[in-house]
Amino acid sequence: MTSGRSFYITTPIYYPSDVPHIGHGYTTVAVDALARWHRQAGDDTWMLTGTDEHGQKMLRAAAANGATPQEWVDRLVAESWFPLLKTLDVANDDFIRTTQPRHEERVRQFVQAIHDRGYIYAGEFEALYCVGCEEFKTESEIVDGTGAFEGLKVCAIHSKPLELLQEKNYFFKLSEFTEPLLKLYADNPDFIRPESARNEVVSFVKQGLKDLSISRSTFDWGIKVPWDETHVIYVWVDALLNYATAVGFGSDPAEFARRWPAYHVVGKDILRFHAVIWPAMLMAAGVEVPRGVFAHGWLLVGGEKMSKSKLTGIAPTEITDVFGSDAYRFYFLSAIAFGQDGSFSWEDLSARYQAELANGFGNLASRTTAMIARYREGIVPPAGEETDGDRVIRETVASAVERADAAIERFRLDEAIAAIWTIVDALNLYITENEPWVLAKDEGSRSRLDTVLYTAAEGLRALAVLLSPIMPIATEKLWVGLGAAESLGRLQDQALRDAGRWGQLRPGTSVNALAPLFPRVEQPGDGQPGAAKA
């Protein structure tokens, strides 16, 4: 059943000049969890991810590896970027590559349109350029080099020397959109989130915008400018347009009308492209601006931003091979306030895995199904008379659904998980206080035991639904273990915003044997995580 509400959400398209690290995975699972939530809530949901394959950086990386640019990107996407989605159990609806004809043709159409509307002109340009960022740098983004780069101007992000480029290029009249953009931000305060990101962009735009060079003529790895094929379109203009070209811009008006506008989730280092240049381009073309841009923080390792060039990159498989994809998803989405920087450490991951997943949620699921098997021959019993303690569980579940859904609307995945986790904590306390193992020894407490077992199982039913966008593998196992798959249907078909309606798990349902959802992880002598064991 659909709500009829469109929810189109995107990751940034990743630059596959190297292999993905956990920073890429963090963004991707966040967008996937948001999409899964809205999809299961009945919204008309579409999730897009992909790769940005043009530009000078890609050209140089290909040459360094003895390949043509197309051979190089084909290899990277096939061997590293498609597998990332499988590794992290991402359920994207589409994967766009900027070298695909469907994208290239529509980019040329868009750029021709804003040229015809008078927003592009020819001019000369000289500025310092960062190949790593594929961006001309402003004075505030340039620092003096140190060490081997002493005496040189370097990128504040990459700490690598900038190149002075002098070219005859085509320019986009970005300066004409200073006031329209400020009006957009004022009229729609949630267009940029979180507030710190919004304040940064507003301050930047208030300083006045300069026209943007949107073509390059010193290399040919890119989409040709339609009216002058001696130039290729600036890689960021090319890349930003993927969000529109992927859903039918220029080819399928009905599909575009159904999906657009989108929500974009990006790292804060590329916020200005998405919150300034992108909406200005759309305004110039007479196309509706995005619904919003959410900028999350950086993942820090040893106090530094995740970076392959600085050797702080960690492959997602280094975590998933030990802890599993659900633990990866849960950890990064719950341990870091979404929108702020967050530090990663193996010690914190291991501690949270043990305390919250293995001992908290996993043990709750195991002992509930085990007690039903032991005390009621594997059949979920009917609940008897409700006590205040039972009512607290029911009310906790209902409240958690409302608070989690509200948090998702704010893109605060961490707050949504915290709200859901109140059910885990409440159920564990409920079982401890009611002592079903004691009730089982007293025939006069039979009805009370039935109520306790039903309450715990029904609470787990709600947890399986609510946590399925975050941990799809473990919750599917729990769903089957509760016998809900046979009595209620597929987990992904359960109405998420209806998860708090009490009494959906039917008495008489047969539970199934449930292996540990989060097996114990061995710790080798050096303190690094080892292999998982049941």
Coordinates of C-alpha atoms in Angstrom, one line a residue:
M1 CA 0.0 0.0 0.0
T2 CA 1.5 3.3 -1.0
S3 CA 1.0 6.7 0.7
G4 CA 1.2 8.3 -2.7
R5 CA 4.1 10.5 -1.4
S6 CA 7.2 10.6 -3.6
F7 CA 10.5 10.1 -1.8
Y8 CA 13.5 10.3 -4.2
I9 CA 16.9 10.2 -2.4
T10 CA 20.4 10.1 -3.7
T11 CA 23.9 9.4 -2.5
P12 CA 26.6 11.6 -4.2
I13 CA 28.0 9.7 -7.2
Y14 CA 31.4 8.5 -6.1
Y15 CA 34.6 9.2 -7.9
P16 CA 36.0 5.7 -8.5
S17 CA 39.7 6.7 -9.0
D18 CA 40.4 4.3 -6.1
V19 CA 38.7 1.7 -4.1
P20 CA 35.9 2.5 -1.7
H21 CA 36.6 3.1 2.0
I22 CA 34.2 3.1 5.0
G23 CA 33.5 6.8 4.5
H24 CA 31.8 5.9 1.2
G25 CA 30.0 3.0 2.9
Y26 CA 28.8 5.4 5.7
T27 CA 27.0 7.7 3.2
T28 CA 25.6 4.8 1.2
V29 CA 24.1 2.8 4.1
A30 CA 22.7 6.1 5.5
V31 CA 20.8 6.8 2.3
D32 CA 19.8 3.1 2.0
A33 CA 18.4 3.1 5.5
L34 CA 16.4 6.3 4.8
A35 CA 15.1 4.8 1.5
R36 CA 14.2 1.5 3.1
W37 CA 12.3 3.3 5.9
H38 CA 10.3 5.3 3.4
R39 CA 9.7 2.4 1.1
Q40 CA 8.4 0.2 3.9
A41 CA 6.3 3.1 5.2
G42 CA 4.5 3.1 1.9
D43 CA 6.1 6.1 0.2
D44 CA 6.8 6.0 -3.5
T45 CA 10.5 5.6 -3.0
W46 CA 13.5 5.7 -5.3
M47 CA 17.1 5.4 -4.3
L48 CA 20.0 6.4 -6.6
T49 CA 23.7 5.9 -6.3
G50 CA 26.4 5.7 -8.9
T51 CA 29.9 6.7 -10.1
D52 CA 31.3 10.0 -11.5
E53 CA 33.7 8.8 -14.2
H54 CA 35.0 11.8 -16.1
G55 CA 37.6 14.5 -15.3
Q56 CA 41.3 15.0 -15.2
K57 CA 41.9 13.0 -12.0
M58 CA 40.4 9.9 -13.7
L59 CA 42.4 10.5 -16.8
R60 CA 45.7 10.6 -14.9
A61 CA 44.8 7.6 -12.7
A62 CA 44.1 5.5 -15.9
A63 CA 47.4 6.6 -17.5
A64 CA 49.3 5.7 -14.3
N65 CA 47.7 2.2 -14.4
G66 CA 48.4 1.6 -18.1
A67 CA 44.7 1.7 -19.2
T68 CA 42.4 3.9 -21.2
P69 CA 40.0 5.9 -19.0
Q70 CA 37.0 3.8 -20.0
E71 CA 38.9 0.5 -19.3
W72 CA 40.0 1.9 -16.0
V73 CA 36.6 3.0 -14.8
D74 CA 35.0 -0.2 -16.1
R75 CA 37.4 -2.2 -14.0
L76 CA 37.0 -0.2 -10.9
V77 CA 33.2 -0.2 -11.0
A78 CA 33.0 -3.9 -11.6
E79 CA 35.6 -4.9 -9.1
S80 CA 35.1 -2.4 -6.3
W81 CA 31.9 -0.3 -6.5
F82 CA 29.3 -2.8 -7.5
P83 CA 30.6 -5.3 -4.8
L84 CA 30.4 -2.5 -2.2
L85 CA 26.6 -2.5 -2.5
K86 CA 26.4 -6.3 -2.0
T87 CA 28.8 -6.1 0.9
L88 CA 26.7 -3.6 2.7
D89 CA 23.3 -5.0 1.6
V90 CA 22.2 -1.9 -0.1
A91 CA 18.9 -2.0 -1.9
N92 CA 19.3 0.8 -4.4
D93 CA 16.8 1.2 -7.3
D94 CA 19.3 2.5 -9.8
F95 CA 23.1 2.9 -10.3
I96 CA 24.1 5.6 -12.8
R97 CA 27.5 5.9 -14.5
T98 CA 28.3 9.2 -16.1
T99 CA 29.9 7.4 -19.0
Q100 CA 26.5 5.8 -19.9
P101 CA 24.9 7.2 -23.1
R102 CA 21.6 7.8 -21.2
H103 CA 23.5 10.4 -19.1
E104 CA 25.8 11.9 -21.6
E105 CA 23.0 12.7 -24.1
R106 CA 20.8 14.4 -21.5
V107 CA 23.7 16.4 -20.1
R108 CA 24.4 17.9 -23.5
Q109 CA 20.7 18.7 -23.8
F110 CA 20.6 20.5 -20.4
V111 CA 23.8 22.5 -21.0
Q112 CA 22.5 23.5 -24.5
A113 CA 19.2 24.6 -22.8
I114 CA 20.9 27.0 -20.3
H115 CA 23.2 28.2 -23.1
D116 CA 20.2 29.0 -25.2
R117 CA 18.6 30.8 -22.3
G118 CA 21.6 33.2 -22.1
Y119 CA 23.3 31.9 -19.0
I120 CA 26.6 30.8 -20.7
Y121 CA 29.3 32.9 -22.3
A122 CA 32.9 32.5 -23.5
G123 CA 35.8 34.0 -21.5
E124 CA 39.3 33.5 -20.3
F125 CA 40.3 32.1 -16.9
E126 CA 43.3 31.8 -14.7
A127 CA 43.2 30.2 -11.2
L128 CA 44.7 27.6 -8.9
Y129 CA 43.1 24.2 -9.5
C130 CA 43.0 21.0 -7.3
V131 CA 42.9 17.9 -9.4
G132 CA 41.8 15.9 -6.4
C133 CA 38.8 18.0 -5.8
E134 CA 38.3 18.8 -9.5
E135 CA 37.7 22.3 -8.4
F136 CA 39.2 25.8 -8.7
K137 CA 40.1 27.0 -5.2
T138 CA 39.2 30.3 -3.5
E139 CA 41.7 32.1 -1.3
S140 CA 40.2 30.6 1.9
E141 CA 40.7 27.1 0.5
I142 CA 44.4 27.5 -0.2
V143 CA 47.2 27.0 2.4
D144 CA 51.0 27.1 2.3
G145 CA 52.6 23.8 1.8
T146 CA 55.0 22.2 4.3
G147 CA 57.7 19.5 4.2
A148 CA 58.2 18.4 0.6
F149 CA 55.7 21.0 -0.6
E150 CA 57.2 24.0 1.3
G151 CA 57.0 27.1 -0.8
L152 CA 54.0 25.9 -2.8
K153 CA 50.3 26.6 -2.5
V154 CA 48.4 23.4 -1.6
C155 CA 44.7 22.3 -1.2
A156 CA 43.5 22.6 2.3
I157 CA 41.7 19.3 2.0
H158 CA 44.2 17.1 0.1
S159 CA 47.5 18.9 1.2
K160 CA 48.7 18.5 -2.4
P161 CA 50.1 21.3 -4.7
L162 CA 47.6 23.3 -6.7
E163 CA 48.0 23.8 -10.5
L164 CA 47.8 27.2 -12.1
L165 CA 45.4 26.8 -15.1
Q166 CA 45.0 29.4 -17.8
E167 CA 42.3 28.5 -20.3
K168 CA 39.7 30.0 -22.6
N169 CA 36.5 28.4 -21.2
Y170 CA 32.8 28.8 -21.2
F171 CA 31.3 30.3 -18.1
F172 CA 28.0 29.9 -16.3
K173 CA 26.5 33.2 -14.9
L174 CA 26.4 31.9 -11.3
S175 CA 26.8 35.5 -10.1
E176 CA 23.2 36.3 -11.2
F177 CA 21.8 33.7 -8.7
T178 CA 23.1 35.3 -5.5
E179 CA 19.8 36.8 -4.5
P180 CA 17.5 34.0 -5.9
L181 CA 19.6 31.5 -3.8
L182 CA 19.4 33.6 -0.6
K183 CA 15.6 33.8 -1.1
L184 CA 15.4 30.0 -1.5
Y185 CA 17.3 29.5 1.7
A186 CA 15.1 32.1 3.5
D187 CA 11.8 30.7 2.2
N188 CA 12.8 27.1 2.9
P189 CA 14.9 26.9 6.0
D190 CA 15.1 23.1 5.8
F191 CA 16.5 23.2 2.2
I192 CA 20.0 22.8 3.7
R193 CA 20.5 20.7 6.9
P194 CA 21.8 20.5 9.5
E195 CA 21.7 24.2 10.6
S196 CA 25.5 24.5 10.8
A197 CA 25.7 23.6 7.1
R198 CA 22.9 26.0 6.2
N199 CA 24.7 28.8 8.1
E200 CA 27.9 28.1 6.2
V201 CA 26.3 28.2 2.8
V202 CA 24.2 31.3 3.5
S203 CA 27.4 33.1 4.7
F204 CA 29.3 32.0 1.6
V205 CA 26.6 33.2 -0.8
K206 CA 26.1 36.5 1.0
Q207 CA 29.7 37.3 0.0
G208 CA 28.6 37.3 -3.6
L209 CA 29.1 34.6 -6.2
K210 CA 31.5 34.6 -9.1
D211 CA 30.7 33.1 -12.5
L212 CA 31.7 29.5 -12.9
S213 CA 34.0 28.0 -15.5
I214 CA 32.0 25.1 -16.9
S215 CA 34.3 23.7 -19.6
R216 CA 37.8 22.5 -20.1
S217 CA 39.9 22.5 -23.3
T218 CA 43.2 21.0 -22.2
F219 CA 42.0 17.4 -22.1
D220 CA 39.2 15.4 -23.8
W221 CA 38.0 12.9 -21.2
G222 CA 34.5 14.2 -20.7
I223 CA 31.2 15.1 -22.4
K224 CA 31.6 17.3 -25.3
V225 CA 30.2 20.8 -25.1
P226 CA 27.3 20.6 -27.7
W227 CA 28.1 23.8 -29.6
D228 CA 31.9 23.6 -29.3
E229 CA 33.3 20.1 -29.3
T230 CA 36.9 21.3 -28.7
H231 CA 35.7 21.7 -25.0
V232 CA 34.4 19.1 -22.5
I233 CA 31.9 20.0 -19.8
Y234 CA 33.3 20.6 -16.4
V235 CA 33.2 17.4 -14.4
W236 CA 31.1 18.8 -11.6
V237 CA 28.4 20.1 -13.9
D238 CA 28.4 16.7 -15.6
A239 CA 28.2 14.9 -12.2
L240 CA 25.5 17.0 -10.6
L241 CA 23.2 16.4 -13.5
N242 CA 23.1 12.7 -12.8
Y243 CA 20.4 13.3 -10.3
A244 CA 18.1 14.5 -13.0
T245 CA 19.2 12.4 -15.9
A246 CA 18.8 9.2 -14.0
V247 CA 15.0 9.7 -13.5
G248 CA 14.1 10.8 -17.0
F249 CA 15.1 14.4 -17.5
G250 CA 15.1 15.0 -21.2
S251 CA 13.7 11.6 -22.2
D252 CA 10.8 10.5 -19.9
P253 CA 8.7 13.5 -18.7
A254 CA 6.2 11.3 -16.8
E255 CA 9.0 9.5 -14.9
F256 CA 10.7 12.8 -14.1
A257 CA 7.5 14.3 -12.9
R258 CA 6.9 11.3 -10.7
R259 CA 10.3 11.3 -9.1
W260 CA 11.6 14.8 -9.1
P261 CA 12.6 16.8 -6.9
A262 CA 15.1 14.8 -4.9
Y263 CA 16.7 14.8 -1.5
H264 CA 20.5 14.7 -1.7
V265 CA 22.7 13.3 1.1
V266 CA 26.4 14.4 0.7
G267 CA 29.6 14.8 2.7
K268 CA 30.1 18.3 4.0
D269 CA 33.1 18.8 1.8
I270 CA 30.9 18.9 -1.3
L271 CA 28.1 20.8 0.2
R272 CA 28.6 24.0 -1.8
F273 CA 28.4 22.2 -5.2
H274 CA 25.0 20.7 -4.2
A275 CA 23.5 23.7 -2.3
V276 CA 24.8 26.5 -4.5
I277 CA 25.8 25.5 -8.0
W278 CA 23.3 22.8 -8.5
P279 CA 20.1 24.7 -7.6
A280 CA 21.4 27.7 -9.6
M281 CA 21.9 25.5 -12.6
L282 CA 18.3 24.2 -12.2
M283 CA 16.9 27.7 -11.8
A284 CA 18.7 28.7 -15.0
A285 CA 17.1 25.8 -16.9
G286 CA 13.6 26.5 -15.4
V287 CA 13.6 23.2 -13.5
E288 CA 12.4 22.8 -9.9
V289 CA 15.2 22.8 -7.3
P290 CA 15.8 19.8 -5.1
R291 CA 13.7 19.2 -2.0
G292 CA 16.7 19.5 0.2
V293 CA 20.4 18.8 0.8
F294 CA 21.6 17.1 3.9
A295 CA 25.4 17.3 4.7
H296 CA 26.7 14.7 7.0
G297 CA 30.1 15.0 8.8
W298 CA 33.4 13.3 8.2
L299 CA 34.5 10.0 9.5
L300 CA 37.7 10.6 11.5
V301 CA 40.4 8.0 12.0
G302 CA 43.2 9.1 14.4
G303 CA 41.7 12.6 14.3
E304 CA 41.9 12.9 10.5
K305 CA 39.3 12.7 7.7
M306 CA 39.0 9.3 6.1
S307 CA 41.4 9.5 3.1
K308 CA 43.1 7.0 0.8
S309 CA 45.8 9.5 0.0
K310 CA 46.6 9.9 3.7
L311 CA 46.5 6.2 4.3
T312 CA 43.6 6.4 6.7
G313 CA 41.2 4.6 4.4
I314 CA 39.7 1.4 5.8
A315 CA 37.9 -1.0 3.4
P316 CA 34.3 -1.9 4.4
T317 CA 35.2 -5.6 4.1
E318 CA 37.7 -5.2 6.9
I319 CA 34.7 -4.7 9.2
T320 CA 32.0 -6.8 7.5
D321 CA 34.3 -9.9 7.3
V322 CA 34.5 -9.9 11.1
F323 CA 31.3 -8.3 12.4
G324 CA 28.9 -8.6 9.4
S325 CA 27.0 -6.0 7.4
D326 CA 24.3 -5.5 9.9
A327 CA 26.8 -4.5 12.6
Y328 CA 28.5 -2.2 10.2
R329 CA 25.2 -0.5 9.3
F330 CA 24.1 -0.3 13.0
Y331 CA 27.4 1.0 14.3
F332 CA 27.9 3.9 11.8
L333 CA 24.2 4.9 11.9
S334 CA 23.8 4.9 15.6
A335 CA 27.2 5.8 17.0
I336 CA 27.6 9.1 15.1
A337 CA 25.1 12.0 15.3
F338 CA 24.1 12.3 11.6
G339 CA 25.3 15.6 10.4
Q340 CA 28.3 15.8 12.7
D341 CA 31.9 14.5 12.5
G342 CA 32.4 11.2 14.2
S343 CA 35.5 9.2 15.1
F344 CA 35.9 5.5 14.3
S345 CA 37.9 3.1 16.4
W346 CA 38.0 -0.7 16.5
E347 CA 37.6 -0.6 20.3
D348 CA 34.4 1.3 20.1
L349 CA 33.0 -0.9 17.4
S350 CA 33.8 -4.0 19.3
A351 CA 32.4 -2.7 22.5
R352 CA 29.1 -1.6 21.0
Y353 CA 28.8 -4.9 19.0
Q354 CA 29.1 -6.8 22.2
A355 CA 27.0 -4.6 24.5
E356 CA 24.2 -3.5 22.2
L357 CA 23.9 -6.1 19.5
A358 CA 25.1 -9.4 21.0
N359 CA 24.1 -8.9 24.7
G360 CA 21.2 -6.4 24.1
F361 CA 19.2 -7.2 21.0
G362 CA 20.6 -10.6 20.1
N363 CA 20.2 -12.1 23.6
L364 CA 16.7 -10.7 23.9
A365 CA 15.7 -12.5 20.7
S366 CA 17.4 -15.7 21.6
R367 CA 16.0 -16.1 25.1
T368 CA 12.5 -15.0 24.1
T369 CA 12.2 -17.7 21.4
A370 CA 14.0 -20.2 23.6
M371 CA 11.5 -19.7 26.4
I372 CA 8.5 -20.0 24.1
A373 CA 10.0 -23.3 22.8
R374 CA 10.8 -24.6 26.3
Y375 CA 7.7 -23.5 28.2
R376 CA 5.0 -23.5 25.5
E377 CA 6.3 -26.1 23.1
G378 CA 7.2 -23.5 20.5
I379 CA 3.7 -21.9 20.3
V380 CA 3.2 -18.2 21.0
P381 CA 0.6 -18.2 23.8
P382 CA -2.4 -15.8 24.1
A383 CA -1.9 -12.9 26.5
G384 CA -3.9 -12.8 29.7
E385 CA -4.9 -9.9 31.8
E386 CA -2.7 -6.8 31.3
T387 CA -0.8 -5.3 34.2
D388 CA 0.8 -1.9 34.4
G389 CA 4.2 -3.4 33.4
D390 CA 2.7 -4.9 30.3
R391 CA 1.1 -1.6 29.4
V392 CA 4.4 0.1 29.7
I393 CA 5.8 -2.1 27.0
R394 CA 2.9 -1.5 24.7
E395 CA 3.2 2.3 25.2
T396 CA 6.9 2.2 24.8
V397 CA 6.5 0.5 21.4
A398 CA 3.9 3.0 20.2
S399 CA 6.0 5.9 21.3
A400 CA 9.1 4.5 19.7
V401 CA 7.4 4.2 16.3
E402 CA 6.2 7.9 16.4
R403 CA 9.6 9.2 17.6
A404 CA 11.6 7.2 15.2
D405 CA 9.5 8.2 12.2
A406 CA 9.8 11.9 13.2
A407 CA 13.6 11.5 13.5
I408 CA 13.7 10.0 10.0
E409 CA 11.8 13.0 8.7
R410 CA 14.7 15.1 10.1
F411 CA 17.3 12.7 8.6
R412 CA 18.5 11.9 12.1
L413 CA 19.1 8.2 11.8
D414 CA 20.9 8.1 15.1
E415 CA 17.9 9.5 16.9
A416 CA 15.6 7.1 15.2
I417 CA 17.7 4.1 16.3
A418 CA 17.9 5.5 19.9
A419 CA 14.1 5.8 19.9
I420 CA 13.7 2.2 18.7
W421 CA 16.3 0.9 21.2
T422 CA 14.1 2.0 24.1
I423 CA 12.1 -1.1 23.2
V424 CA 15.1 -3.3 23.5
D425 CA 16.0 -1.9 26.9
A426 CA 12.4 -2.0 28.1
L427 CA 11.9 -5.6 27.1
N428 CA 15.2 -6.8 28.7
L429 CA 14.2 -5.1 31.9
Y430 CA 10.6 -6.5 31.6
I431 CA 11.9 -10.0 31.3
T432 CA 14.3 -9.5 34.2
E433 CA 11.6 -8.2 36.5
N434 CA 8.9 -10.7 35.6
E435 CA 11.3 -13.8 35.7
P436 CA 9.4 -16.1 33.4
W437 CA 11.7 -19.0 34.5
V438 CA 10.2 -18.6 38.0
L439 CA 6.7 -18.3 36.7
A440 CA 7.1 -21.5 34.7
K441 CA 7.6 -23.5 38.0
D442 CA 4.2 -22.4 39.3
E443 CA 1.1 -23.8 37.6
G444 CA -0.9 -21.0 39.2
S445 CA 1.1 -18.5 37.2
R446 CA 0.4 -20.1 33.9
S447 CA -1.7 -17.2 32.6
R448 CA 0.8 -14.7 33.8
L449 CA 3.6 -16.6 32.0
D450 CA 1.6 -16.6 28.8
T451 CA 1.2 -12.8 29.0
V452 CA 4.9 -12.2 29.6
L453 CA 5.9 -14.5 26.7
Y454 CA 3.4 -13.0 24.4
T455 CA 4.5 -9.4 25.3
A456 CA 8.1 -10.2 24.7
A457 CA 7.4 -11.9 21.4
E458 CA 5.1 -9.1 20.2
G459 CA 7.7 -6.5 21.2
L460 CA 10.2 -8.4 19.1
R461 CA 7.8 -8.4 16.2
A462 CA 7.7 -4.6 16.4
L463 CA 11.5 -4.5 16.7
A464 CA 11.9 -6.6 13.6
V465 CA 9.8 -4.2 11.5
L466 CA 11.4 -1.1 12.9
L467 CA 15.0 -2.2 12.6
S468 CA 14.6 -3.9 9.2
P469 CA 15.8 -0.7 7.4
I470 CA 18.9 -0.6 9.6
M471 CA 19.7 -4.3 9.9
P472 CA 17.9 -6.2 7.1
I473 CA 19.7 -9.6 7.6
A474 CA 19.3 -10.0 11.4
T475 CA 15.7 -8.8 11.4
E476 CA 14.8 -11.2 8.6
K477 CA 16.2 -14.1 10.7
L478 CA 14.2 -12.8 13.7
W479 CA 11.1 -12.5 11.6
V480 CA 11.4 -16.2 10.5
G481 CA 12.3 -17.2 14.1
L482 CA 9.2 -15.6 15.4
G483 CA 7.1 -17.5 12.9
A484 CA 5.9 -14.2 11.6
A485 CA 6.8 -14.9 8.0
E486 CA 4.1 -17.6 7.8
S487 CA 1.4 -15.8 9.7
L488 CA 2.0 -12.1 8.7
G489 CA 3.8 -12.4 5.4
R490 CA 7.1 -10.9 4.3
L491 CA 8.9 -8.6 6.6
Q492 CA 9.5 -6.0 3.9
D493 CA 5.7 -5.8 3.3
Q494 CA 4.9 -4.8 6.9
A495 CA 3.6 -1.3 7.2
L496 CA 6.3 0.4 9.1
R497 CA 4.3 3.3 10.5
D498 CA 1.8 0.7 11.7
A499 CA 4.4 -1.3 13.6
G500 CA 3.2 0.1 17.0
R501 CA -0.3 -1.3 16.6
W502 CA -0.3 -3.9 19.4
G503 CA -1.4 -7.5 19.0
Q504 CA -0.3 -8.2 15.4
L505 CA 1.6 -11.4 16.2
R506 CA -1.1 -14.1 16.4
P507 CA -1.4 -16.5 19.3
G508 CA -0.8 -20.0 18.1
T509 CA 2.1 -19.0 15.8
S510 CA 4.9 -21.5 15.8
V511 CA 8.4 -20.1 16.6
N512 CA 11.4 -21.6 14.9
A513 CA 14.9 -22.3 16.2
L514 CA 16.9 -19.1 16.2
A515 CA 20.7 -19.1 15.9
P516 CA 22.5 -16.2 17.5
L517 CA 21.8 -13.0 15.5
F518 CA 25.2 -11.6 16.5
P519 CA 27.8 -14.3 17.1
R520 CA 30.6 -13.8 19.6
V521 CA 33.7 -12.1 18.1
E522 CA 37.0 -13.6 19.2
Q523 CA 39.7 -11.1 20.2
P524 CA 43.2 -12.2 19.2
G525 CA 46.2 -11.5 21.4
D526 CA 46.9 -8.1 19.7
G527 CA 43.5 -6.8 20.6
Q528 CA 42.3 -6.5 17.0
P529 CA 38.9 -8.2 16.2
G530 CA 39.2 -11.7 14.9
A531 CA 36.6 -14.2 13.5
A532 CA 33.0 -14.4 14.6
K533 CA 31.9 -17.5 16.3
A534 CA 28.5 -18.8 17.2

